[in-house]
């Protein structure tokens, strides 16, 4: 077998073997760009709007220790941090190792043990480990490596025609040519983004196996010298600000708080450090005396640590709010379409090679493509709308707080069972239709529900202004992304309806 042929086979089969899973990971990866606005918008009673801070971090910690004396606080995140959705967030542990997160209202000190809904983390879990726990995370990392191999082999194979492929797009031609041109165009123009996502995704998946993380240099080995009478957190944060006036504290991490030798790490960000993992700049203090022990600046720890600290911002796109997130969303959809087009090209190849008694009969792969990928589109949009409706009317259920690990001994969350039921149900219904009609149906339903999503959020908030406020200013980008995707879907449906394959079934691929 010649080298070009070998490279082509490598590119094709790595794409085929991982195609459906890569589609799932890429699609959910585009969606989790808006994880934190979604988290805020999914909890309308917990977050009515950014609240005035009347208690300070010490008041929040004192209220927590009074009401939850059996819990040992480890982390206190401030309301200014989007992770906290406008509340103080306390991460604490019990003596037997149980870990939980609590939300404290900065105006009233009211403590909440759970969110109303964690749909955003539900989607993130599907993206990160396919609901398979730690083994799933390793498997997704392996998918990143397969994606990298497919990208490199594809560029290698098409290298001689690279200049032509940059501008060659024949959407009005036969579906096979249209999908082939789109596949190559997206592969070439978005190659830097594809490579970044594949490399960072692979690393995030397997970093626990390697044992090397950006946060490994945390100075937890440092101990204070006091007897166990900690200084107020606000004073230590103010000392950190005086030491580094440009430092923006987002949370404090406490080691052995209230015991002898306790330390407090004030963690946050510095201006110009957007490509550094959030909260990885820290100033360490003796909890009792308030004496400064150490400053950890990732940019001063060498190239290796700096690169590790850049992995998450580069993968999730949170280093440039609004425009960067919108760009990552659009590029993420482009990567999803790249995967989709590759699977449709394989279906066309299967169609042309497989002997059939009826020339226009769809192949198993055409039906499987629309069942798996089209079914996923509709299922995700459907369960997102159900969650938004439940939040807007204040209904119980659909909180997405149960177990999201199919390999766990705990019963799976009802929402997880509902999601897979929707996926299987819609997939089976779409597979029963002609592939072209099935794709028209799937894209039409998904587009309609994408329009409903931000509208439902605004209704639940009471007004558009409150809707934007609850999303920490990023709900606008989320709504815009929904409408852009819905508009793209509408254009796709229009294109499908006008395609010649609607009159000539034998020319139908799976879409146009």
GROMACS .gro file of C-alpha atoms in nm:
model
  512
    1UNK     CA    1   0.000   0.000   0.000
    2UNK     CA    2   0.141   0.339  -0.102
    3UNK     CA    3   0.204   0.609   0.159
    4UNK     CA    4  -0.076   0.842   0.037
    5UNK     CA    5  -0.321   0.552   0.039
    6UNK     CA    6  -0.210   0.452   0.388
    7UNK     CA    7  -0.257   0.809   0.515
    8UNK     CA    8  -0.601   0.824   0.355
    9UNK     CA    9  -0.707   0.498   0.518
   10UNK     CA   10  -0.576   0.620   0.855
   11UNK     CA   11  -0.770   0.946   0.822
   12UNK     CA   12  -1.091   0.776   0.714
   13UNK     CA   13  -1.098   0.497   0.969
   14UNK     CA   14  -1.002   0.707   1.270
   15UNK     CA   15  -1.290   0.936   1.177
   16UNK     CA   16  -1.531   0.648   1.127
   17UNK     CA   17  -1.444   0.468   1.451
   18UNK     CA   18  -1.482   0.781   1.664
   19UNK     CA   19  -1.723   0.985   1.451
   20UNK     CA   20  -2.043   0.960   1.656
   21UNK     CA   21  -1.864   1.004   1.988
   22UNK     CA   22  -1.663   1.298   1.855
   23UNK     CA   23  -1.986   1.456   1.732
   24UNK     CA   24  -2.131   1.423   2.083
   25UNK     CA   25  -1.819   1.563   2.252
   26UNK     CA   26  -1.779   1.851   2.002
   27UNK     CA   27  -2.146   1.952   2.016
   28UNK     CA   28  -2.159   1.955   2.396
   29UNK     CA   29  -1.821   2.130   2.404
   30UNK     CA   30  -1.968   2.417   2.201
   31UNK     CA   31  -2.262   2.436   2.441
   32UNK     CA   32  -2.058   2.443   2.764
   33UNK     CA   33  -1.892   2.765   2.651
   34UNK     CA   34  -2.198   2.920   2.817
   35UNK     CA   35  -2.188   2.701   3.125
   36UNK     CA   36  -2.188   2.980   3.382
   37UNK     CA   37  -2.463   3.198   3.229
   38UNK     CA   38  -2.669   2.881   3.199
   39UNK     CA   39  -2.603   2.797   3.563
   40UNK     CA   40  -2.720   3.141   3.672
   41UNK     CA   41  -3.024   3.143   3.445
   42UNK     CA   42  -3.129   2.796   3.563
   43UNK     CA   43  -3.157   2.917   3.923
   44UNK     CA   44  -3.399   3.212   3.914
   45UNK     CA   45  -3.498   3.212   4.282
   46UNK     CA   46  -3.144   3.157   4.406
   47UNK     CA   47  -3.016   3.443   4.191
   48UNK     CA   48  -3.275   3.717   4.149
   49UNK     CA   49  -3.001   3.960   4.043
   50UNK     CA   50  -2.649   4.055   4.157
   51UNK     CA   51  -2.705   4.131   4.526
   52UNK     CA   52  -2.549   4.389   4.756
   53UNK     CA   53  -2.285   4.235   4.980
   54UNK     CA   54  -2.389   4.320   5.337
   55UNK     CA   55  -2.207   4.046   5.527
   56UNK     CA   56  -1.858   4.019   5.379
   57UNK     CA   57  -1.657   3.696   5.362
   58UNK     CA   58  -1.621   3.675   5.741
   59UNK     CA   59  -1.995   3.716   5.794
   60UNK     CA   60  -2.061   3.443   5.538
   61UNK     CA   61  -1.809   3.212   5.703
   62UNK     CA   62  -1.945   3.283   6.051
   63UNK     CA   63  -2.302   3.213   5.941
   64UNK     CA   64  -2.191   2.890   5.781
   65UNK     CA   65  -2.000   2.767   6.088
   66UNK     CA   66  -2.297   2.842   6.314
   67UNK     CA   67  -2.551   2.657   6.098
   68UNK     CA   68  -2.320   2.377   5.978
   69UNK     CA   69  -2.081   2.310   6.270
   70UNK     CA   70  -2.007   1.955   6.150
   71UNK     CA   71  -1.864   2.086   5.821
   72UNK     CA   72  -1.504   2.208   5.794
   73UNK     CA   73  -1.481   2.496   5.540
   74UNK     CA   74  -1.207   2.465   5.281
   75UNK     CA   75  -1.290   2.726   5.016
   76UNK     CA   76  -1.485   3.052   5.025
   77UNK     CA   77  -1.554   3.202   4.682
   78UNK     CA   78  -1.670   3.562   4.655
   79UNK     CA   79  -1.991   3.685   4.488
   80UNK     CA   80  -1.790   3.872   4.224
   81UNK     CA   81  -1.671   3.540   4.087
   82UNK     CA   82  -1.902   3.404   3.815
   83UNK     CA   83  -1.845   3.054   3.953
   84UNK     CA   84  -2.052   3.161   4.256
   85UNK     CA   85  -2.347   3.305   4.058
   86UNK     CA   86  -2.355   3.619   4.275
   87UNK     CA   87  -2.341   3.433   4.608
   88UNK     CA   88  -2.069   3.338   4.849
   89UNK     CA   89  -1.983   2.976   4.782
   90UNK     CA   90  -1.840   2.758   5.057
   91UNK     CA   91  -1.682   2.422   4.981
   92UNK     CA   92  -1.661   2.215   5.297
   93UNK     CA   93  -1.589   1.862   5.418
   94UNK     CA   94  -1.698   1.646   5.707
   95UNK     CA   95  -1.472   1.437   5.928
   96UNK     CA   96  -1.553   1.124   5.727
   97UNK     CA   97  -1.450   1.288   5.398
   98UNK     CA   98  -1.790   1.388   5.258
   99UNK     CA   99  -1.760   1.697   5.040
  100UNK     CA  100  -2.030   1.948   4.949
  101UNK     CA  101  -2.085   2.301   4.819
  102UNK     CA  102  -2.308   2.562   4.984
  103UNK     CA  103  -2.439   2.897   4.857
  104UNK     CA  104  -2.474   3.194   5.096
  105UNK     CA  105  -2.684   3.498   5.008
  106UNK     CA  106  -2.457   3.806   5.046
  107UNK     CA  107  -2.754   4.020   5.152
  108UNK     CA  108  -2.927   3.793   5.406
  109UNK     CA  109  -2.670   3.520   5.491
  110UNK     CA  110  -2.930   3.257   5.398
  111UNK     CA  111  -2.760   2.924   5.322
  112UNK     CA  112  -2.868   2.696   5.037
  113UNK     CA  113  -2.741   2.340   5.019
  114UNK     CA  114  -2.837   2.277   4.660
  115UNK     CA  115  -2.913   2.449   4.334
  116UNK     CA  116  -3.257   2.450   4.178
  117UNK     CA  117  -3.107   2.305   3.863
  118UNK     CA  118  -2.760   2.207   3.745
  119UNK     CA  119  -2.837   2.154   3.377
  120UNK     CA  120  -2.511   2.327   3.279
  121UNK     CA  121  -2.305   2.067   3.468
  122UNK     CA  122  -2.522   1.794   3.317
  123UNK     CA  123  -2.409   1.900   2.968
  124UNK     CA  124  -2.051   1.947   3.090
  125UNK     CA  125  -2.048   1.592   3.229
  126UNK     CA  126  -2.162   1.453   2.894
  127UNK     CA  127  -1.884   1.648   2.725
  128UNK     CA  128  -1.618   1.559   2.980
  129UNK     CA  129  -1.675   1.190   3.047
  130UNK     CA  130  -1.987   1.071   2.859
  131UNK     CA  131  -2.155   0.996   3.195
  132UNK     CA  132  -1.894   0.726   3.264
  133UNK     CA  133  -1.704   0.883   3.554
  134UNK     CA  134  -1.324   0.883   3.560
  135UNK     CA  135  -1.289   0.601   3.301
  136UNK     CA  136  -1.505   0.809   3.069
  137UNK     CA  137  -1.274   1.107   3.117
  138UNK     CA  138  -0.977   0.896   3.012
  139UNK     CA  139  -1.174   0.769   2.714
  140UNK     CA  140  -1.259   1.126   2.605
  141UNK     CA  141  -0.889   1.207   2.630
  142UNK     CA  142  -0.823   0.914   2.399
  143UNK     CA  143  -1.083   1.055   2.159
  144UNK     CA  144  -0.880   1.376   2.154
  145UNK     CA  145  -0.577   1.179   2.043
  146UNK     CA  146  -0.781   1.007   1.771
  147UNK     CA  147  -0.907   1.346   1.657
  148UNK     CA  148  -0.549   1.472   1.642
  149UNK     CA  149  -0.443   1.173   1.430
  150UNK     CA  150  -0.738   1.227   1.194
  151UNK     CA  151  -0.657   1.597   1.157
  152UNK     CA  152  -0.289   1.547   1.087
  153UNK     CA  153  -0.348   1.262   0.843
  154UNK     CA  154  -0.619   1.462   0.665
  155UNK     CA  155  -0.391   1.764   0.619
  156UNK     CA  156  -0.109   1.537   0.503
  157UNK     CA  157  -0.329   1.366   0.245
  158UNK     CA  158  -0.473   1.694   0.108
  159UNK     CA  159  -0.151   1.895   0.131
  160UNK     CA  160  -0.093   1.920  -0.245
  161UNK     CA  161  -0.446   2.053  -0.299
  162UNK     CA  162  -0.448   2.272   0.009
  163UNK     CA  163  -0.459   2.602  -0.181
  164UNK     CA  164  -0.757   2.488  -0.386
  165UNK     CA  165  -0.942   2.354  -0.083
  166UNK     CA  166  -0.917   2.693   0.089
  167UNK     CA  167  -1.171   2.845  -0.148
  168UNK     CA  168  -1.344   2.545  -0.312
  169UNK     CA  169  -1.706   2.512  -0.201
  170UNK     CA  170  -1.969   2.372  -0.438
  171UNK     CA  171  -2.284   2.377  -0.229
  172UNK     CA  172  -2.511   2.367  -0.534
  173UNK     CA  173  -2.354   2.048  -0.665
  174UNK     CA  174  -2.440   1.690  -0.576
  175UNK     CA  175  -2.461   1.628  -0.201
  176UNK     CA  176  -2.142   1.420  -0.204
  177UNK     CA  177  -1.941   1.705  -0.356
  178UNK     CA  178  -2.103   1.963  -0.132
  179UNK     CA  179  -2.025   1.771   0.187
  180UNK     CA  180  -1.675   1.687   0.066
  181UNK     CA  181  -1.595   2.051  -0.008
  182UNK     CA  182  -1.743   2.167   0.322
  183UNK     CA  183  -1.546   1.901   0.510
  184UNK     CA  184  -1.217   2.011   0.355
  185UNK     CA  185  -1.296   2.382   0.386
  186UNK     CA  186  -1.376   2.356   0.758
  187UNK     CA  187  -1.079   2.128   0.813
  188UNK     CA  188  -0.835   2.373   0.656
  189UNK     CA  189  -0.971   2.711   0.769
  190UNK     CA  190  -1.037   2.602   1.126
  191UNK     CA  191  -0.730   2.379   1.155
  192UNK     CA  192  -0.559   2.585   1.432
  193UNK     CA  193  -0.876   2.571   1.642
  194UNK     CA  194  -0.922   2.198   1.576
  195UNK     CA  195  -0.564   2.129   1.683
  196UNK     CA  196  -0.598   2.336   2.000
  197UNK     CA  197  -0.919   2.159   2.099
  198UNK     CA  198  -0.778   1.812   2.020
  199UNK     CA  199  -0.451   1.869   2.209
  200UNK     CA  200  -0.603   2.038   2.514
  201UNK     CA  201  -0.893   1.791   2.524
  202UNK     CA  202  -0.655   1.497   2.511
  203UNK     CA  203  -0.445   1.645   2.791
  204UNK     CA  204  -0.742   1.724   3.016
  205UNK     CA  205  -0.866   1.370   2.968
  206UNK     CA  206  -0.543   1.194   3.059
  207UNK     CA  207  -0.377   1.442   3.297
  208UNK     CA  208  -0.490   1.242   3.599
  209UNK     CA  209  -0.312   0.937   3.456
  210UNK     CA  210   0.006   1.134   3.403
  211UNK     CA  211  -0.023   1.307   3.740
  212UNK     CA  212   0.075   1.652   3.617
  213UNK     CA  213  -0.174   1.940   3.653
  214UNK     CA  214  -0.153   2.317   3.642
  215UNK     CA  215  -0.249   2.330   4.010
  216UNK     CA  216   0.015   2.080   4.124
  217UNK     CA  217   0.240   2.361   4.244
  218UNK     CA  218  -0.013   2.473   4.508
  219UNK     CA  219   0.193   2.549   4.821
  220UNK     CA  220  -0.014   2.329   5.051
  221UNK     CA  221   0.302   2.208   5.220
  222UNK     CA  222   0.347   2.548   5.385
  223UNK     CA  223   0.230   2.574   5.746
  224UNK     CA  224   0.155   2.873   5.960
  225UNK     CA  225   0.302   2.921   6.306
  226UNK     CA  226  -0.002   3.032   6.505
  227UNK     CA  227  -0.205   2.847   6.767
  228UNK     CA  228  -0.531   2.834   6.568
  229UNK     CA  229  -0.690   3.180   6.605
  230UNK     CA  230  -0.725   3.296   6.242
  231UNK     CA  231  -0.728   3.656   6.129
  232UNK     CA  232  -1.044   3.787   5.955
  233UNK     CA  233  -1.050   3.687   5.590
  234UNK     CA  234  -1.129   4.043   5.481
  235UNK     CA  235  -0.808   4.170   5.644
  236UNK     CA  236  -0.596   3.904   5.475
  237UNK     CA  237  -0.756   3.980   5.139
  238UNK     CA  238  -0.686   4.349   5.192
  239UNK     CA  239  -0.321   4.267   5.271
  240UNK     CA  240  -0.302   4.072   4.947
  241UNK     CA  241  -0.441   4.373   4.762
  242UNK     CA  242  -0.179   4.601   4.917
  243UNK     CA  243   0.098   4.360   4.818
  244UNK     CA  244  -0.033   4.330   4.462
  245UNK     CA  245  -0.263   4.628   4.384
  246UNK     CA  246  -0.350   4.484   4.044
  247UNK     CA  247  -0.458   4.151   4.194
  248UNK     CA  248  -0.831   4.061   4.183
  249UNK     CA  249  -0.917   3.804   4.449
  250UNK     CA  250  -1.188   3.552   4.356
  251UNK     CA  251  -1.171   3.307   4.647
  252UNK     CA  252  -0.970   3.192   4.949
  253UNK     CA  253  -0.850   2.838   5.008
  254UNK     CA  254  -0.799   2.744   5.370
  255UNK     CA  255  -0.578   2.465   5.501
  256UNK     CA  256  -0.653   2.340   5.855
  257UNK     CA  257  -0.868   2.646   5.921
  258UNK     CA  258  -0.910   2.710   6.293
  259UNK     CA  259  -0.630   2.468   6.386
  260UNK     CA  260  -0.265   2.527   6.466
  261UNK     CA  261  -0.050   2.590   6.162
  262UNK     CA  262  -0.340   2.697   5.937
  263UNK     CA  263  -0.274   2.886   5.616
  264UNK     CA  264  -0.500   3.091   5.390
  265UNK     CA  265  -0.439   3.116   5.019
  266UNK     CA  266  -0.591   3.421   4.854
  267UNK     CA  267  -0.642   3.313   4.494
  268UNK     CA  268  -0.744   3.517   4.193
  269UNK     CA  269  -0.630   3.676   3.870
  270UNK     CA  270  -0.398   3.948   3.746
  271UNK     CA  271  -0.462   4.183   3.452
  272UNK     CA  272  -0.327   4.045   3.126
  273UNK     CA  273  -0.334   3.688   3.257
  274UNK     CA  274  -0.637   3.577   3.058
  275UNK     CA  275  -0.457   3.274   2.925
  276UNK     CA  276  -0.390   3.147   3.274
  277UNK     CA  277  -0.630   2.909   3.448
  278UNK     CA  278  -0.868   3.103   3.671
  279UNK     CA  279  -0.759   3.145   4.031
  280UNK     CA  280  -0.410   3.009   3.978
  281UNK     CA  281  -0.232   3.324   4.097
  282UNK     CA  282  -0.221   3.312   4.477
  283UNK     CA  283  -0.075   3.477   4.784
  284UNK     CA  284  -0.026   3.252   5.087
  285UNK     CA  285  -0.059   3.380   5.444
  286UNK     CA  286  -0.023   3.250   5.798
  287UNK     CA  287  -0.388   3.232   5.905
  288UNK     CA  288  -0.318   3.350   6.262
  289UNK     CA  289  -0.063   3.628   6.217
  290UNK     CA  290  -0.156   3.734   5.864
  291UNK     CA  291   0.212   3.712   5.770
  292UNK     CA  292   0.277   3.675   5.396
  293UNK     CA  293   0.450   3.342   5.330
  294UNK     CA  294   0.465   3.302   4.954
  295UNK     CA  295   0.339   3.433   4.621
  296UNK     CA  296   0.262   3.184   4.345
  297UNK     CA  297   0.263   3.342   3.999
  298UNK     CA  298   0.221   3.085   3.723
  299UNK     CA  299   0.403   3.307   3.474
  300UNK     CA  300   0.712   3.305   3.696
  301UNK     CA  301   0.729   2.926   3.728
  302UNK     CA  302   0.875   2.852   3.389
  303UNK     CA  303   0.738   2.767   3.047
  304UNK     CA  304   0.604   2.425   3.149
  305UNK     CA  305   0.380   2.556   3.428
  306UNK     CA  306   0.263   2.843   3.212
  307UNK     CA  307   0.162   2.608   2.932
  308UNK     CA  308  -0.025   2.383   3.178
  309UNK     CA  309  -0.207   2.685   3.318
  310UNK     CA  310  -0.319   2.776   2.965
  311UNK     CA  311  -0.481   2.439   2.888
  312UNK     CA  312  -0.827   2.502   3.037
  313UNK     CA  313  -0.871   2.861   2.913
  314UNK     CA  314  -0.772   2.752   2.563
  315UNK     CA  315  -1.004   2.452   2.570
  316UNK     CA  316  -1.315   2.621   2.712
  317UNK     CA  317  -1.264   2.973   2.575
  318UNK     CA  318  -1.339   3.167   2.894
  319UNK     CA  319  -1.033   3.393   2.860
  320UNK     CA  320  -1.224   3.654   2.654
  321UNK     CA  321  -1.581   3.711   2.783
  322UNK     CA  322  -1.862   3.766   2.535
  323UNK     CA  323  -1.676   3.790   2.205
  324UNK     CA  324  -1.433   3.513   2.282
  325UNK     CA  325  -1.712   3.291   2.408
  326UNK     CA  326  -1.926   3.365   2.104
  327UNK     CA  327  -1.626   3.293   1.878
  328UNK     CA  328  -1.557   2.964   2.057
  329UNK     CA  329  -1.923   2.871   2.027
  330UNK     CA  330  -1.924   2.933   1.650
  331UNK     CA  331  -1.592   2.755   1.599
  332UNK     CA  332  -1.713   2.467   1.818
  333UNK     CA  333  -2.018   2.430   1.595
  334UNK     CA  334  -1.778   2.433   1.298
  335UNK     CA  335  -1.586   2.142   1.451
  336UNK     CA  336  -1.915   1.961   1.508
  337UNK     CA  337  -2.013   2.011   1.142
  338UNK     CA  338  -1.668   1.886   1.039
  339UNK     CA  339  -1.737   1.561   1.224
  340UNK     CA  340  -2.091   1.543   1.086
  341UNK     CA  341  -1.974   1.592   0.728
  342UNK     CA  342  -1.713   1.320   0.768
  343UNK     CA  343  -1.976   1.070   0.876
  344UNK     CA  344  -2.205   1.171   0.589
  345UNK     CA  345  -1.920   1.123   0.342
  346UNK     CA  346  -1.872   0.774   0.483
  347UNK     CA  347  -2.244   0.709   0.443
  348UNK     CA  348  -2.228   0.816   0.079
  349UNK     CA  349  -1.931   0.588   0.019
  350UNK     CA  350  -2.122   0.303   0.180
  351UNK     CA  351  -2.424   0.384  -0.035
  352UNK     CA  352  -2.226   0.373  -0.359
  353UNK     CA  353  -2.050   0.048  -0.274
  354UNK     CA  354  -2.324  -0.157  -0.111
  355UNK     CA  355  -2.530  -0.373  -0.348
  356UNK     CA  356  -2.901  -0.310  -0.308
  357UNK     CA  357  -3.210  -0.448  -0.472
  358UNK     CA  358  -3.374  -0.107  -0.467
  359UNK     CA  359  -3.154   0.170  -0.597
  360UNK     CA  360  -3.309   0.442  -0.383
  361UNK     CA  361  -3.329   0.246  -0.057
  362UNK     CA  362  -3.140   0.418   0.227
  363UNK     CA  363  -2.845   0.230   0.374
  364UNK     CA  364  -2.810   0.132   0.740
  365UNK     CA  365  -2.543   0.397   0.791
  366UNK     CA  366  -2.761   0.676   0.655
  367UNK     CA  367  -3.032   0.578   0.901
  368UNK     CA  368  -2.781   0.530   1.184
  369UNK     CA  369  -2.628   0.874   1.123
  370UNK     CA  370  -2.958   1.056   1.151
  371UNK     CA  371  -3.069   0.840   1.445
  372UNK     CA  372  -2.753   0.904   1.650
  373UNK     CA  373  -2.662   1.260   1.554
  374UNK     CA  374  -3.006   1.395   1.467
  375UNK     CA  375  -3.154   1.225   1.771
  376UNK     CA  376  -2.890   1.384   1.994
  377UNK     CA  377  -2.968   1.731   1.858
  378UNK     CA  378  -3.337   1.700   1.932
  379UNK     CA  379  -3.286   1.529   2.270
  380UNK     CA  380  -3.045   1.796   2.397
  381UNK     CA  381  -3.268   2.081   2.276
  382UNK     CA  382  -3.576   1.909   2.416
  383UNK     CA  383  -3.437   1.851   2.764
  384UNK     CA  384  -3.295   2.206   2.771
  385UNK     CA  385  -3.641   2.348   2.693
  386UNK     CA  386  -3.799   2.122   2.956
  387UNK     CA  387  -3.548   2.249   3.212
  388UNK     CA  388  -3.611   2.613   3.114
  389UNK     CA  389  -3.988   2.568   3.134
  390UNK     CA  390  -3.961   2.401   3.476
  391UNK     CA  391  -3.754   2.691   3.606
  392UNK     CA  392  -3.980   2.958   3.456
  393UNK     CA  393  -4.295   2.822   3.622
  394UNK     CA  394  -4.125   2.717   3.945
  395UNK     CA  395  -4.202   2.349   3.900
  396UNK     CA  396  -4.021   2.080   4.097
  397UNK     CA  397  -3.814   1.814   3.925
  398UNK     CA  398  -3.565   1.833   3.641
  399UNK     CA  399  -3.297   1.960   3.878
  400UNK     CA  400  -3.013   1.746   3.731
  401UNK     CA  401  -2.861   1.704   4.077
  402UNK     CA  402  -2.859   1.324   4.099
  403UNK     CA  403  -2.586   1.081   3.999
  404UNK     CA  404  -2.453   1.137   3.648
  405UNK     CA  405  -2.222   0.837   3.648
  406UNK     CA  406  -2.358   0.529   3.475
  407UNK     CA  407  -2.078   0.321   3.629
  408UNK     CA  408  -2.160   0.430   3.984
  409UNK     CA  409  -2.342   0.208   4.230
  410UNK     CA  410  -2.585   0.494   4.295
  411UNK     CA  411  -2.911   0.503   4.096
  412UNK     CA  412  -2.887   0.720   3.787
  413UNK     CA  413  -3.055   1.060   3.804
  414UNK     CA  414  -3.408   1.060   3.657
  415UNK     CA  415  -3.301   1.339   3.421
  416UNK     CA  416  -3.027   1.114   3.284
  417UNK     CA  417  -3.279   0.839   3.214
  418UNK     CA  418  -3.513   1.096   3.055
  419UNK     CA  419  -3.233   1.226   2.833
  420UNK     CA  420  -3.139   0.882   2.702
  421UNK     CA  421  -3.507   0.800   2.654
  422UNK     CA  422  -3.550   1.113   2.443
  423UNK     CA  423  -3.236   1.033   2.247
  424UNK     CA  424  -3.341   0.674   2.178
  425UNK     CA  425  -3.703   0.770   2.110
  426UNK     CA  426  -3.629   1.055   1.872
  427UNK     CA  427  -3.350   0.853   1.712
  428UNK     CA  428  -3.581   0.561   1.644
  429UNK     CA  429  -3.846   0.790   1.500
  430UNK     CA  430  -3.596   0.964   1.272
  431UNK     CA  431  -3.447   0.632   1.158
  432UNK     CA  432  -3.793   0.523   1.043
  433UNK     CA  433  -3.814   0.820   0.802
  434UNK     CA  434  -3.630   0.868   0.477
  435UNK     CA  435  -3.290   1.016   0.575
  436UNK     CA  436  -3.351   1.348   0.400
  437UNK     CA  437  -3.691   1.396   0.563
  438UNK     CA  438  -3.544   1.284   0.894
  439UNK     CA  439  -3.273   1.551   0.883
  440UNK     CA  440  -3.528   1.817   0.787
  441UNK     CA  441  -3.738   1.710   1.086
  442UNK     CA  442  -3.445   1.700   1.329
  443UNK     CA  443  -3.303   2.039   1.227
  444UNK     CA  444  -3.649   2.201   1.223
  445UNK     CA  445  -3.735   2.078   1.572
  446UNK     CA  446  -3.396   2.179   1.710
  447UNK     CA  447  -3.413   2.527   1.555
  448UNK     CA  448  -3.760   2.588   1.693
  449UNK     CA  449  -3.653   2.487   2.043
  450UNK     CA  450  -3.342   2.708   2.023
  451UNK     CA  451  -3.568   3.008   1.968
  452UNK     CA  452  -3.784   2.903   2.263
  453UNK     CA  453  -3.490   2.869   2.506
  454UNK     CA  454  -3.391   3.236   2.561
  455UNK     CA  455  -3.756   3.346   2.538
  456UNK     CA  456  -3.845   3.102   2.816
  457UNK     CA  457  -3.555   3.232   3.023
  458UNK     CA  458  -3.675   3.591   2.984
  459UNK     CA  459  -4.030   3.491   3.085
  460UNK     CA  460  -3.901   3.314   3.394
  461UNK     CA  461  -3.691   3.617   3.490
  462UNK     CA  462  -3.991   3.848   3.465
  463UNK     CA  463  -3.820   4.091   3.228
  464UNK     CA  464  -3.543   4.101   2.972
  465UNK     CA  465  -3.334   4.325   3.200
  466UNK     CA  466  -3.350   4.072   3.485
  467UNK     CA  467  -3.273   3.793   3.239
  468UNK     CA  468  -2.950   3.964   3.134
  469UNK     CA  469  -2.861   4.050   3.495
  470UNK     CA  470  -2.901   3.692   3.610
  471UNK     CA  471  -2.655   3.572   3.351
  472UNK     CA  472  -2.386   3.800   3.491
  473UNK     CA  473  -2.397   4.005   3.172
  474UNK     CA  474  -2.331   3.701   2.954
  475UNK     CA  475  -2.691   3.598   2.891
  476UNK     CA  476  -2.686   3.829   2.590
  477UNK     CA  477  -2.415   3.618   2.429
  478UNK     CA  478  -2.604   3.300   2.515
  479UNK     CA  479  -2.927   3.432   2.361
  480UNK     CA  480  -2.739   3.552   2.054
  481UNK     CA  481  -2.576   3.212   2.014
  482UNK     CA  482  -2.918   3.042   2.033
  483UNK     CA  483  -3.065   3.270   1.768
  484UNK     CA  484  -2.762   3.235   1.539
  485UNK     CA  485  -2.780   2.858   1.561
  486UNK     CA  486  -3.156   2.864   1.501
  487UNK     CA  487  -3.106   3.088   1.197
  488UNK     CA  488  -2.841   2.851   1.062
  489UNK     CA  489  -3.081   2.563   1.114
  490UNK     CA  490  -3.358   2.747   0.928
  491UNK     CA  491  -3.124   2.813   0.636
  492UNK     CA  492  -3.023   2.446   0.635
  493UNK     CA  493  -3.386   2.334   0.627
  494UNK     CA  494  -3.456   2.571   0.339
  495UNK     CA  495  -3.157   2.432   0.152
  496UNK     CA  496  -3.265   2.074   0.217
  497UNK     CA  497  -3.617   2.140   0.095
  498UNK     CA  498  -3.488   2.282  -0.235
  499UNK     CA  499  -3.230   2.012  -0.298
  500UNK     CA  500  -3.282   1.798  -0.614
  501UNK     CA  501  -3.275   1.485  -0.401
  502UNK     CA  502  -3.626   1.568  -0.283
  503UNK     CA  503  -3.740   1.497  -0.635
  504UNK     CA  504  -3.482   1.229  -0.712
  505UNK     CA  505  -3.455   0.993  -0.413
  506UNK     CA  506  -3.172   0.798  -0.573
  507UNK     CA  507  -2.949   1.102  -0.546
  508UNK     CA  508  -3.018   1.150  -0.177
  509UNK     CA  509  -2.730   1.118   0.065
  510UNK     CA  510  -2.854   1.200   0.413
  511UNK     CA  511  -2.878   1.574   0.377
  512UNK     CA  512  -2.761   1.838   0.136
   0.00000   0.00000   0.00000
